[in-house]
Tab-separated table of C-alpha atoms (C1' of nucleotides) in Angstrom:
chain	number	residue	atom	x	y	z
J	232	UNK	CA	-60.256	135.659	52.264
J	233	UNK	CA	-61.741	138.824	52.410
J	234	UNK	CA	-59.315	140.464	54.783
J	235	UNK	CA	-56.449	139.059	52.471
J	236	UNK	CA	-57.385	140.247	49.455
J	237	UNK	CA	-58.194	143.730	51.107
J	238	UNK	CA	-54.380	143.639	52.063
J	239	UNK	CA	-53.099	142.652	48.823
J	240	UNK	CA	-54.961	145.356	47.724
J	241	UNK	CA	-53.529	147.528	50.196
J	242	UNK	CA	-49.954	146.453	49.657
J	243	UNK	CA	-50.203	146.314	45.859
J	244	UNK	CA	-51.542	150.332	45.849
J	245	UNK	CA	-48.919	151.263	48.073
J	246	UNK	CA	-46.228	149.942	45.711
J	247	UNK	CA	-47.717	151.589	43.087
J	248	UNK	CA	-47.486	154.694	45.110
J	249	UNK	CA	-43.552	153.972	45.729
J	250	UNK	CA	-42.715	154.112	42.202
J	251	UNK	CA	-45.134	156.999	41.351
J	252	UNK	CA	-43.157	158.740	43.832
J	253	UNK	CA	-40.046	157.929	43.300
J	254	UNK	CA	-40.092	159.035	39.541
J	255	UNK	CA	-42.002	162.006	40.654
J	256	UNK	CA	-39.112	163.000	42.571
J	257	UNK	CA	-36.598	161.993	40.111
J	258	UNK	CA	-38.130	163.942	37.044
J	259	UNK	CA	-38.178	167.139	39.800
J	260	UNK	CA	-34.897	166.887	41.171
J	261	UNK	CA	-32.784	163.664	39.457
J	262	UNK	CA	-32.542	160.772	40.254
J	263	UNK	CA	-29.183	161.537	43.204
J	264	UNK	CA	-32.254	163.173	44.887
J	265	UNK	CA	-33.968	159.968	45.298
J	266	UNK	CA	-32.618	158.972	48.605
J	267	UNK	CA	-34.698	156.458	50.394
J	268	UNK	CA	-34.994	158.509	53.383
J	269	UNK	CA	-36.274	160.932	51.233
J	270	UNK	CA	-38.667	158.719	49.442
J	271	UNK	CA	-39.734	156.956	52.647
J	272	UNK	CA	-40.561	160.278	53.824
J	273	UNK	CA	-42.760	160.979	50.780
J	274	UNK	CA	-44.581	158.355	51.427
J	275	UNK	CA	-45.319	158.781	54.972
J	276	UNK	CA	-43.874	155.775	55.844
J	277	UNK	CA	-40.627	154.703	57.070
J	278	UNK	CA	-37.173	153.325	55.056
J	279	UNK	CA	-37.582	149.718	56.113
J	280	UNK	CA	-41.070	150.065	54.569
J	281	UNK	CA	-39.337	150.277	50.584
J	282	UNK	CA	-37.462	147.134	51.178
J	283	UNK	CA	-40.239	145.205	52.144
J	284	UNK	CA	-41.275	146.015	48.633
J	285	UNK	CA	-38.205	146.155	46.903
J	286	UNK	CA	-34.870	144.301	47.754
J	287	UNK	CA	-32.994	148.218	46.985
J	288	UNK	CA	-32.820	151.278	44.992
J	289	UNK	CA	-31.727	149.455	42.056
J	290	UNK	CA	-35.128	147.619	42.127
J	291	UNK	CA	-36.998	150.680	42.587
J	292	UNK	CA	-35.625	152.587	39.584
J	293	UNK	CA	-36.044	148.908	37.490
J	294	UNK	CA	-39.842	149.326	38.396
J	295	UNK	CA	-39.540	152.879	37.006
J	296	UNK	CA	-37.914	152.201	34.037
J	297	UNK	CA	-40.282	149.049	33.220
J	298	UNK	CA	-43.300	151.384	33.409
J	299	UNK	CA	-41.650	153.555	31.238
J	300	UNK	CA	-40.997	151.233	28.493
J	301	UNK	CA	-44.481	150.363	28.271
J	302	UNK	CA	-45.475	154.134	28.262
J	303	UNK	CA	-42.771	154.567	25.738
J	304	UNK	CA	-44.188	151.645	23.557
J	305	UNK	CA	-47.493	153.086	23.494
J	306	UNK	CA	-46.414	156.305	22.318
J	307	UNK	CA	-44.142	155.213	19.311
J	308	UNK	CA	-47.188	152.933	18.436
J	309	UNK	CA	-49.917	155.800	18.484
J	310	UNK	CA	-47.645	158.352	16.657
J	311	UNK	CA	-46.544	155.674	13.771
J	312	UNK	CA	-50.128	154.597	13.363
J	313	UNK	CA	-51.249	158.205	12.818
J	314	UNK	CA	-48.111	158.118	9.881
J	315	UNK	CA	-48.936	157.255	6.256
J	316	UNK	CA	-46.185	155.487	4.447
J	317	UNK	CA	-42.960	153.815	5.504
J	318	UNK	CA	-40.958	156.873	5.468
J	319	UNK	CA	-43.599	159.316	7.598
J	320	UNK	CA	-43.358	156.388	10.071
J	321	UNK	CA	-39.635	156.201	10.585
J	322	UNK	CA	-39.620	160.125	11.082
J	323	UNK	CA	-42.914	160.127	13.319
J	324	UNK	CA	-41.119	157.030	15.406
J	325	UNK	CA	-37.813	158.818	15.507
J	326	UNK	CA	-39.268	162.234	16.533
J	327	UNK	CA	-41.524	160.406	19.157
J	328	UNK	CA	-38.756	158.644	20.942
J	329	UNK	CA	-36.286	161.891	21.084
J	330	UNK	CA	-39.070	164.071	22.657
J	331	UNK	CA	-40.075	160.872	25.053
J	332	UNK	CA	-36.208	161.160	26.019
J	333	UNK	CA	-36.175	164.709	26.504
J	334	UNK	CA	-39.718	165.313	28.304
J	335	UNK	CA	-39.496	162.238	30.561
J	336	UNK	CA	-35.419	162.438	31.702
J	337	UNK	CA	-35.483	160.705	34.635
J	338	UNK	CA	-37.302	157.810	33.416
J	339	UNK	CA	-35.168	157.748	30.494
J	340	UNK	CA	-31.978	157.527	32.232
J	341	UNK	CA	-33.809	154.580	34.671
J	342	UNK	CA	-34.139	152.832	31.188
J	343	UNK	CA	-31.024	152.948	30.244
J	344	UNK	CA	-28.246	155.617	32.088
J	345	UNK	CA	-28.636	154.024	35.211
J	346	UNK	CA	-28.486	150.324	36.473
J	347	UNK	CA	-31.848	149.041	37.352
J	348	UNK	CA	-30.846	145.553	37.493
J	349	UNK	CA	-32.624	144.660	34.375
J	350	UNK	CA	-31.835	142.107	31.616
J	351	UNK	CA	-31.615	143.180	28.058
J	352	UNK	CA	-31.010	141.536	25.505
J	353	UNK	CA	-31.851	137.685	26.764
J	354	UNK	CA	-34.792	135.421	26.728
J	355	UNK	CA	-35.358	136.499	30.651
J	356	UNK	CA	-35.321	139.938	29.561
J	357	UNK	CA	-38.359	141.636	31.471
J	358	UNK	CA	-41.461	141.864	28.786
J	359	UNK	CA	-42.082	145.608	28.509
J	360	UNK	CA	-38.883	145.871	27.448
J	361	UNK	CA	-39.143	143.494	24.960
J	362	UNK	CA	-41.994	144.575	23.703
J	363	UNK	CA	-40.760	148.473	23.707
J	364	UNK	CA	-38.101	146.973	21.163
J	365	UNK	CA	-41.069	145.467	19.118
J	366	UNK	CA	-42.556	148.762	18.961
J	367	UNK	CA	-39.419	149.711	17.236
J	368	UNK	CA	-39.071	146.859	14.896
J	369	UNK	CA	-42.611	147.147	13.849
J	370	UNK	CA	-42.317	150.470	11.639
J	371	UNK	CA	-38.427	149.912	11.225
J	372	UNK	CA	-38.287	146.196	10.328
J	373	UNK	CA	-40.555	148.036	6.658
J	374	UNK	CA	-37.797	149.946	6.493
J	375	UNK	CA	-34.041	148.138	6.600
J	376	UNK	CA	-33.462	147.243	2.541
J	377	UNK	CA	-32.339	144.433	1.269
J	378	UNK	CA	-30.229	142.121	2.590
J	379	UNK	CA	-30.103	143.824	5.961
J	380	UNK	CA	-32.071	141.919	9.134
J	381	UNK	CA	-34.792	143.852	10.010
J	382	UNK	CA	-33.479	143.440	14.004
J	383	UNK	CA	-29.947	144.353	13.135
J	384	UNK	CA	-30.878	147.353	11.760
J	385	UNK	CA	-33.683	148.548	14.295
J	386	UNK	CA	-30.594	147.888	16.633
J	387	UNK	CA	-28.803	150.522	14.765
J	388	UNK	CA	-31.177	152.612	14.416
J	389	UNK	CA	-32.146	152.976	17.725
J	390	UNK	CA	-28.685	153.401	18.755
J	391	UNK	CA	-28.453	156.037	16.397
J	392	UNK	CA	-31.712	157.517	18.805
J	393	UNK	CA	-30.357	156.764	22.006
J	394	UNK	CA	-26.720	158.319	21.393
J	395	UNK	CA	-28.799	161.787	19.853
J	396	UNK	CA	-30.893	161.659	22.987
J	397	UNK	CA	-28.131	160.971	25.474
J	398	UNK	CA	-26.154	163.454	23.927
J	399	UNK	CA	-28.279	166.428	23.671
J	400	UNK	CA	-29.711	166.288	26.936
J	401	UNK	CA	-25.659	165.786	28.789
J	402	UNK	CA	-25.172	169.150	26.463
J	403	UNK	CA	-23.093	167.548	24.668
J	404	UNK	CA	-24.604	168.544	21.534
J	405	UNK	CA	-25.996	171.951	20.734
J	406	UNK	CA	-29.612	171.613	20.254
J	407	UNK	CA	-30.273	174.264	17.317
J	408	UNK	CA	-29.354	171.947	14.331
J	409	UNK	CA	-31.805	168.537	16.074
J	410	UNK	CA	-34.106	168.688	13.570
J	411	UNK	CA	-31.411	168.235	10.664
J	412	UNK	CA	-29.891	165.465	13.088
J	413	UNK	CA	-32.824	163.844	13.164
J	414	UNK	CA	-33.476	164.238	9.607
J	415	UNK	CA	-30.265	162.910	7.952
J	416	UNK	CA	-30.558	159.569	10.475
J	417	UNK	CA	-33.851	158.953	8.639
J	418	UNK	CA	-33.349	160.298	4.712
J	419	UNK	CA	-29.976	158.419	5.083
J	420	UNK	CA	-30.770	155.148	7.122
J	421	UNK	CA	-34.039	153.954	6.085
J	422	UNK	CA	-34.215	152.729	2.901
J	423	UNK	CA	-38.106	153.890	1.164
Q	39	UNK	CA	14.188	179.496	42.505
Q	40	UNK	CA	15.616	175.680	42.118
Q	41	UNK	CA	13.809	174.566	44.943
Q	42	UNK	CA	10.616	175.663	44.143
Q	43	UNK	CA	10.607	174.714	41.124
Q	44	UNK	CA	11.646	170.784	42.790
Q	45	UNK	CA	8.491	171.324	44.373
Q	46	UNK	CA	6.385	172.268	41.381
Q	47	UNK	CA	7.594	169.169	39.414
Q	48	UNK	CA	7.236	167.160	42.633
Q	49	UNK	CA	3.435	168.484	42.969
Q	50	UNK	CA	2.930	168.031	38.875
Q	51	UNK	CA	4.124	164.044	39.396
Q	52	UNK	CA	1.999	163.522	41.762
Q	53	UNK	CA	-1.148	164.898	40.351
Q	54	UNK	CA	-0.464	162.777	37.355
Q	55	UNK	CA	0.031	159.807	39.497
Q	56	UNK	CA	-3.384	160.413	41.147
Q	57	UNK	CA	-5.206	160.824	37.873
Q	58	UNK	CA	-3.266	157.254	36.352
Q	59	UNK	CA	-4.345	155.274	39.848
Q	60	UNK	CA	-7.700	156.512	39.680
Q	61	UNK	CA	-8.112	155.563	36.094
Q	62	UNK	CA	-6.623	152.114	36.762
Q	63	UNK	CA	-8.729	151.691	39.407
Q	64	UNK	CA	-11.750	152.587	37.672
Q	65	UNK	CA	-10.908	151.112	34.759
Q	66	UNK	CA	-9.953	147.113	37.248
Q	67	UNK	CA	-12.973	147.823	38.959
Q	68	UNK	CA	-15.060	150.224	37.673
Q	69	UNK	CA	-16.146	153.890	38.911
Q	70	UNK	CA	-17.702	152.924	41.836
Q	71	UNK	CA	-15.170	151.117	43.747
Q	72	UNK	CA	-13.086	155.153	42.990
Q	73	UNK	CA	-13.720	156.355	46.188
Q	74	UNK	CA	-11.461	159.241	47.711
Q	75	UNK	CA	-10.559	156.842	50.833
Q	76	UNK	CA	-9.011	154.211	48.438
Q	77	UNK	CA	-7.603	156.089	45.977
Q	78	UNK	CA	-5.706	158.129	48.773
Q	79	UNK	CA	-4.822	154.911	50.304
Q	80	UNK	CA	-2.884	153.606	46.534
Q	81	UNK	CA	-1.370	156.790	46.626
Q	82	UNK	CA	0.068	156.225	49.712
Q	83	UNK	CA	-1.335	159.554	50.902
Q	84	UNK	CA	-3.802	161.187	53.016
Q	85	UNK	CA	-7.312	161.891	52.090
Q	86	UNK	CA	-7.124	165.394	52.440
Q	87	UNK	CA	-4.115	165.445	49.961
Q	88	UNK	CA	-6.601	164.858	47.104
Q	89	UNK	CA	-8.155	168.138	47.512
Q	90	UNK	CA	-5.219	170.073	47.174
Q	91	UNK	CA	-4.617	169.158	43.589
Q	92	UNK	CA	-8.705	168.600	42.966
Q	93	UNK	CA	-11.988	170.554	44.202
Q	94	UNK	CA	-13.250	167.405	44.179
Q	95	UNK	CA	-14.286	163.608	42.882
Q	96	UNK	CA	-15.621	165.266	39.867
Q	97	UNK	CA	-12.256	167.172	38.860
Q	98	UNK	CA	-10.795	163.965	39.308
Q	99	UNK	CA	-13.237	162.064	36.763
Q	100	UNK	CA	-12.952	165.359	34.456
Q	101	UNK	CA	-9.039	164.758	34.395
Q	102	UNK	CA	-9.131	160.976	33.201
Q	103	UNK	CA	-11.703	162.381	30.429
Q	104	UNK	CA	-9.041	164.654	29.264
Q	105	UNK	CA	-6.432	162.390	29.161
Q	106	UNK	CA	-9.012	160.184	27.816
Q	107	UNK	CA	-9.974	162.698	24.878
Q	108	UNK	CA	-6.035	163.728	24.175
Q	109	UNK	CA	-5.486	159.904	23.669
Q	110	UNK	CA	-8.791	158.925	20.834
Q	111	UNK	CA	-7.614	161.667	19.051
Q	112	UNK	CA	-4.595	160.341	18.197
Q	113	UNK	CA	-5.611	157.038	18.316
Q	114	UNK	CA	-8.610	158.201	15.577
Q	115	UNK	CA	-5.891	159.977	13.459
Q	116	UNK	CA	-3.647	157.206	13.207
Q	117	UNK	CA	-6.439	155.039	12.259
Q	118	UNK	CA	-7.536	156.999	9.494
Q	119	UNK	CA	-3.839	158.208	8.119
Q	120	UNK	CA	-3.478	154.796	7.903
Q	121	UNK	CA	-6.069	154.400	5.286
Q	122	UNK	CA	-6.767	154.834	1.985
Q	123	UNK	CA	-9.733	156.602	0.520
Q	124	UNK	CA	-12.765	158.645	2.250
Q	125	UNK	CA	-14.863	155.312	2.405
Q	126	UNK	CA	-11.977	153.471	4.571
Q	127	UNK	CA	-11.240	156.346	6.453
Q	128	UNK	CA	-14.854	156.444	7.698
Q	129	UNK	CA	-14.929	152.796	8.597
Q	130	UNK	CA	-11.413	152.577	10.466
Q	131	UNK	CA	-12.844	155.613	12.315
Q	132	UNK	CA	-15.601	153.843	13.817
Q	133	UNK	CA	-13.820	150.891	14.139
Q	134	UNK	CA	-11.551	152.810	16.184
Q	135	UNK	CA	-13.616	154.652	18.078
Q	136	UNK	CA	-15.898	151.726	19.342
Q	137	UNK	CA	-12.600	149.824	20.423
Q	138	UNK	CA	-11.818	152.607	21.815
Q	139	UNK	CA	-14.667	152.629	24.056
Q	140	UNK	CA	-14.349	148.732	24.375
Q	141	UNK	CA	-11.214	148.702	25.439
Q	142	UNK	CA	-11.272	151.863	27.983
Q	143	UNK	CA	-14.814	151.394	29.349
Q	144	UNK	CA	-13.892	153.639	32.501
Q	145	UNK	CA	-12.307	156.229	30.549
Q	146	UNK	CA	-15.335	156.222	28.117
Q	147	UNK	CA	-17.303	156.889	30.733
Q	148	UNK	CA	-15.297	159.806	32.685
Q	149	UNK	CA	-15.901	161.289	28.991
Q	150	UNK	CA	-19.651	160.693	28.196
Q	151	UNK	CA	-21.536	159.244	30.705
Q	152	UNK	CA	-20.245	160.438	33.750
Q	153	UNK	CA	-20.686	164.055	35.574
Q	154	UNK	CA	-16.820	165.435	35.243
Q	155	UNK	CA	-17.791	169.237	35.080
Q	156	UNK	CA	-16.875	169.692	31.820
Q	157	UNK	CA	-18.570	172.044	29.544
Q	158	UNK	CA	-19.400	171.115	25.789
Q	159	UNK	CA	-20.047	172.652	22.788
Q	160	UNK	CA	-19.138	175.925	23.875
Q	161	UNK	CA	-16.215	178.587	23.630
Q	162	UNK	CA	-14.814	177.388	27.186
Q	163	UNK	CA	-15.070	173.864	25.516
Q	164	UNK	CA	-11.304	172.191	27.449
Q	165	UNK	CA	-8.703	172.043	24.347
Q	166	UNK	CA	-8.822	168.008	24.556
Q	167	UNK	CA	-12.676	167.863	23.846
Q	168	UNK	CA	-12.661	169.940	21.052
Q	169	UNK	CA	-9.718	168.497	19.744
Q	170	UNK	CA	-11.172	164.560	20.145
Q	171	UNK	CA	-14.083	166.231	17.977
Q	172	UNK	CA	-11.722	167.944	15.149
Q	173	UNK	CA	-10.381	164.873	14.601
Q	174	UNK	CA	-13.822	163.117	14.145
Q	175	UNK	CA	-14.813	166.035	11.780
Q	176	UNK	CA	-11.542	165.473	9.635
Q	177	UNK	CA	-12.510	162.342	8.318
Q	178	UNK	CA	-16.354	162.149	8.303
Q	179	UNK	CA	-16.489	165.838	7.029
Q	180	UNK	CA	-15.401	164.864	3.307
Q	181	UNK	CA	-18.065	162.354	3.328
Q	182	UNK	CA	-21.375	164.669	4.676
Q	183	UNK	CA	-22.472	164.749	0.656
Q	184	UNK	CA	-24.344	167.653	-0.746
Q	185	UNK	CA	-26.349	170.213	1.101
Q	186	UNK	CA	-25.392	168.466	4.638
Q	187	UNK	CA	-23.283	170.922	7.355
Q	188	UNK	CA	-20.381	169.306	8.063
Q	189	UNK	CA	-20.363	170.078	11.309
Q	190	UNK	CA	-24.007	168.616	11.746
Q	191	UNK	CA	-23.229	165.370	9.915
Q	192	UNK	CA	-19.814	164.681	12.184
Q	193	UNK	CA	-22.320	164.972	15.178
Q	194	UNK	CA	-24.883	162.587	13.926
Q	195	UNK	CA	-22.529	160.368	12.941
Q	196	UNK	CA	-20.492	160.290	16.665
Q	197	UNK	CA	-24.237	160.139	18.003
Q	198	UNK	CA	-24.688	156.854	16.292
Q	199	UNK	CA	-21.203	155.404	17.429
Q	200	UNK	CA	-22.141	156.522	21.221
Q	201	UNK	CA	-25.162	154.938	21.022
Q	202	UNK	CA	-23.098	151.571	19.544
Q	203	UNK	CA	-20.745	152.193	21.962
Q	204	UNK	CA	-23.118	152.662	25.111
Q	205	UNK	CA	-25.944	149.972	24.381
Q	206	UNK	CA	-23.138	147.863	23.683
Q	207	UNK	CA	-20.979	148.009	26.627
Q	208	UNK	CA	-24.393	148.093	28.879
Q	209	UNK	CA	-25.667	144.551	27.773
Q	210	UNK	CA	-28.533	146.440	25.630
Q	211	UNK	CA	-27.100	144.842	22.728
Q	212	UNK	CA	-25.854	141.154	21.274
Q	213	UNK	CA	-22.638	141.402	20.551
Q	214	UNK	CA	-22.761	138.524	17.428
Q	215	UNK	CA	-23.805	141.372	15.240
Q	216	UNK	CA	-21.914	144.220	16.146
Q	217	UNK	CA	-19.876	144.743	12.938
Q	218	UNK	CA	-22.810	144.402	10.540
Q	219	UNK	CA	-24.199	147.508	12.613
Q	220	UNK	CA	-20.571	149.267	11.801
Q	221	UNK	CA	-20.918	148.458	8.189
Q	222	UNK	CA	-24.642	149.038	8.102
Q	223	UNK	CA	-23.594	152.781	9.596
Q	224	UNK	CA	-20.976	153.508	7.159
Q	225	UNK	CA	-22.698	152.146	3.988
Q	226	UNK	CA	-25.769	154.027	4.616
Q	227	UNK	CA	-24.895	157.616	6.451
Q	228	UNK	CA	-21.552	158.120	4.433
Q	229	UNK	CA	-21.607	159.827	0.686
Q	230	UNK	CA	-18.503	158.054	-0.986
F	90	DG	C1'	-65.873	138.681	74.298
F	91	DA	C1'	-61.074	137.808	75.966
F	92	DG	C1'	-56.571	136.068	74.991
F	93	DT	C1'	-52.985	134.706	71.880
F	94	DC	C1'	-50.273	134.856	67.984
F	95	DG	C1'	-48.591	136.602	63.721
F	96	DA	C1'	-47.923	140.186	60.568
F	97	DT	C1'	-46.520	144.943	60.062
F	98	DC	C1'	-44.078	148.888	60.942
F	99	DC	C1'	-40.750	151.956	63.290
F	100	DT	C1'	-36.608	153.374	65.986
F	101	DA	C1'	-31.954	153.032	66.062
F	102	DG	C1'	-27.783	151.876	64.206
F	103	DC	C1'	-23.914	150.081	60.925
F	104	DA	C1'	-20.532	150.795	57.401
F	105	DT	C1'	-19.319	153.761	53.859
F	106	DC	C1'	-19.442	157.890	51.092
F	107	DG	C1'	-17.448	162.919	49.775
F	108	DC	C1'	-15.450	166.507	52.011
F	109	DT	C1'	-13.259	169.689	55.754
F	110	DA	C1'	-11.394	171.758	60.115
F	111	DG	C1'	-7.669	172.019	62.988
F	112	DA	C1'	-3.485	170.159	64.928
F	113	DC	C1'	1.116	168.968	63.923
F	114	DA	C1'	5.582	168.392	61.655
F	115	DA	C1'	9.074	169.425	58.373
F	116	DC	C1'	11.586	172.324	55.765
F	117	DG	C1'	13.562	176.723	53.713
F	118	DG	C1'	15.230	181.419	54.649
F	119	DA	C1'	17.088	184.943	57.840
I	56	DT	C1'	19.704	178.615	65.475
I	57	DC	C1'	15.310	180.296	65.342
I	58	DC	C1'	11.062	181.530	62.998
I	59	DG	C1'	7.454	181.140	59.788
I	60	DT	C1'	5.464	179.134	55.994
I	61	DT	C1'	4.123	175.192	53.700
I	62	DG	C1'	2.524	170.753	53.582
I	63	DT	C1'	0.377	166.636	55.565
I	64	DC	C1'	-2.351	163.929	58.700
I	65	DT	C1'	-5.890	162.638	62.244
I	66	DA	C1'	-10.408	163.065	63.344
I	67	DG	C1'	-14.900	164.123	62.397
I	68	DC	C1'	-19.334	165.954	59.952
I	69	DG	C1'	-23.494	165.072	57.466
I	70	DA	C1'	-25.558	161.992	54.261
I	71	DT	C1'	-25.922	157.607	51.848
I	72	DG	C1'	-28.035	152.492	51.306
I	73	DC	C1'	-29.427	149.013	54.068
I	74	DT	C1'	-30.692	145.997	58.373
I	75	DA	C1'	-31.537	144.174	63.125
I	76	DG	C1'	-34.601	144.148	66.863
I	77	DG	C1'	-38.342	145.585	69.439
I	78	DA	C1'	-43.112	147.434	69.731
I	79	DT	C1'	-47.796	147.749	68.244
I	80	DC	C1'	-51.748	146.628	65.976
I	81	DG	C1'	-55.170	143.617	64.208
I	82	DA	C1'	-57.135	139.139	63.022
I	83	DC	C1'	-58.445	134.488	64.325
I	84	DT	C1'	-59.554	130.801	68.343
I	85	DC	C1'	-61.928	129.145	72.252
DNA sequence: GAGTCGATCCTAGCATCGCTAGACAACGGA
DNA sequence: TCCGTTGTCTAGCGATGCTAGGATCGACTC
């Protein structure tokens, strides 16, 4: 039993260790610099090793992006519990998920730029993720007005986030005016 | 002079031909299945041809954005000629632009998701691009409301429609309730 | 304590990718 | 008709994700 569980251990730490290194690498370089020979040599182990772990890449950015989601749960929850009132919320929740997008890149494009083989948006959808989207509807839900449903408009709201965040970071938008951005999506959307 | 100009239209045709094959084949079977091998094969050319008319796979994406860009402008300026009043204008625009991006999924992508090495929001900002964003700014300018840039609003605004567009398309988000997420956009972040 | 057997890991290799060098052919101008 | 330029192709490079097969190490059995 012993010598089992000592493996498990063993195996379980050195998975942990994949996906710490893997987004290490990624936040330092991107994710195209993620080969697996790369990784595998990271690790000081060999390729095969990963896909005794993983079935692929794919799997290994999904385990990236699920730790992410929980990170990025955590932190929408302690900044919007630190907010008094509805409307401090919505603006504490909306600044807290730009700056997790532009401080943690690479594990925001393993959430959702790149395909980590992850279901959204169904009943088998991975529960970090879920529960990353609760985070959200918990301080927007307050916020949606009348007659709109609470998840239909943290949908749109968070849209609203992601295409800002996605955006800004691709250059796409020029990042002197954010803070106005930022600040219309919540005087105008929210209702307080 | 008469033959080299034969030549110059010859060489023109065919770059346009490679651009239209690789955007059908992106947009049959997506951007990965693009490679330089089978686009050279539908071509009925060589490999090596590709990289007379293109420094590379990248050019080649950045060319189906333009011609991607060229095209939702005018598809965005029909839409809202055709209606009547700022508050319609505003909705057939996102209506427009999200079946734009339903409809063209590759193409969307060359524009916004994918690396074509084009610059944005600056002065050496490709005609098309800036263009695709003037005619945005048209409609959704006149409906910023007091004390909001214009210029700042139009950006939000296109923000929240890429975000639509992009959770959308990536399974992030039910489709049942995608146009009470339009409305829910126009009613709340446009001053009629 | 020695032998066996299974798990674990690595070397080597496959097909495919973007891209390029160098050989070859075809065509226009003298 | 010959030459030279221009254009195109074959072949190949390094790197990618992934896998098959053999070797080695360690844990149980007698």
């Amino acid at each position: 039993m012993s010598v089992q569980e000592r493996k498990q251990r063993e195996r379980a730490e050195r998975e942990r260790l994949i996906v710490a290194t893997a987004r290490e690498l990624a936040e330092q370089q991107g994710w195209d610099a993620v080969t697996t020979r790369r990784l595998a040599e990271r690790i000081e182990y060999s390729q095969p090793v990963l896909y005794s772990h993983f079935r692929g890449k794919r799997e290994i950015i999904g385990a990236v992006a699920l730790e992410g989601a929980t990170e990025m749960a955590a932190a929408i929850r302690a900044a919007t519990a630190a907010a008094d009132g509805p409307r401090a919320r919505v603006t504490a929740l909306a600044r807290t998920y730009l700056d997790f997008a532009a401080h943690n890149p690479a594990v925001y494009d393993a959430l959702f730029q790149l395909d980590g083989g992850l279901a959204f948006a169904h009943e088998d959808t991975p529960e970090p993720l879920k529960d990353a989207f609760a985070a959200l509807l918990e301080s927007l839900g307050e916020v949606a007005g009348d007659g709109v449903h609470p998840g239909v408009f943290t949908e749109t709201f968070w849209a609203a986030l992601h295409g800002l965040a996605t955006l800004t970071r691709a250059g796409r938008l020029p990042p002197e005016y954010a803070g106005q951005r930022v600040e219309l999506l919540v005087d105008r959307l929210a209702v307080v």
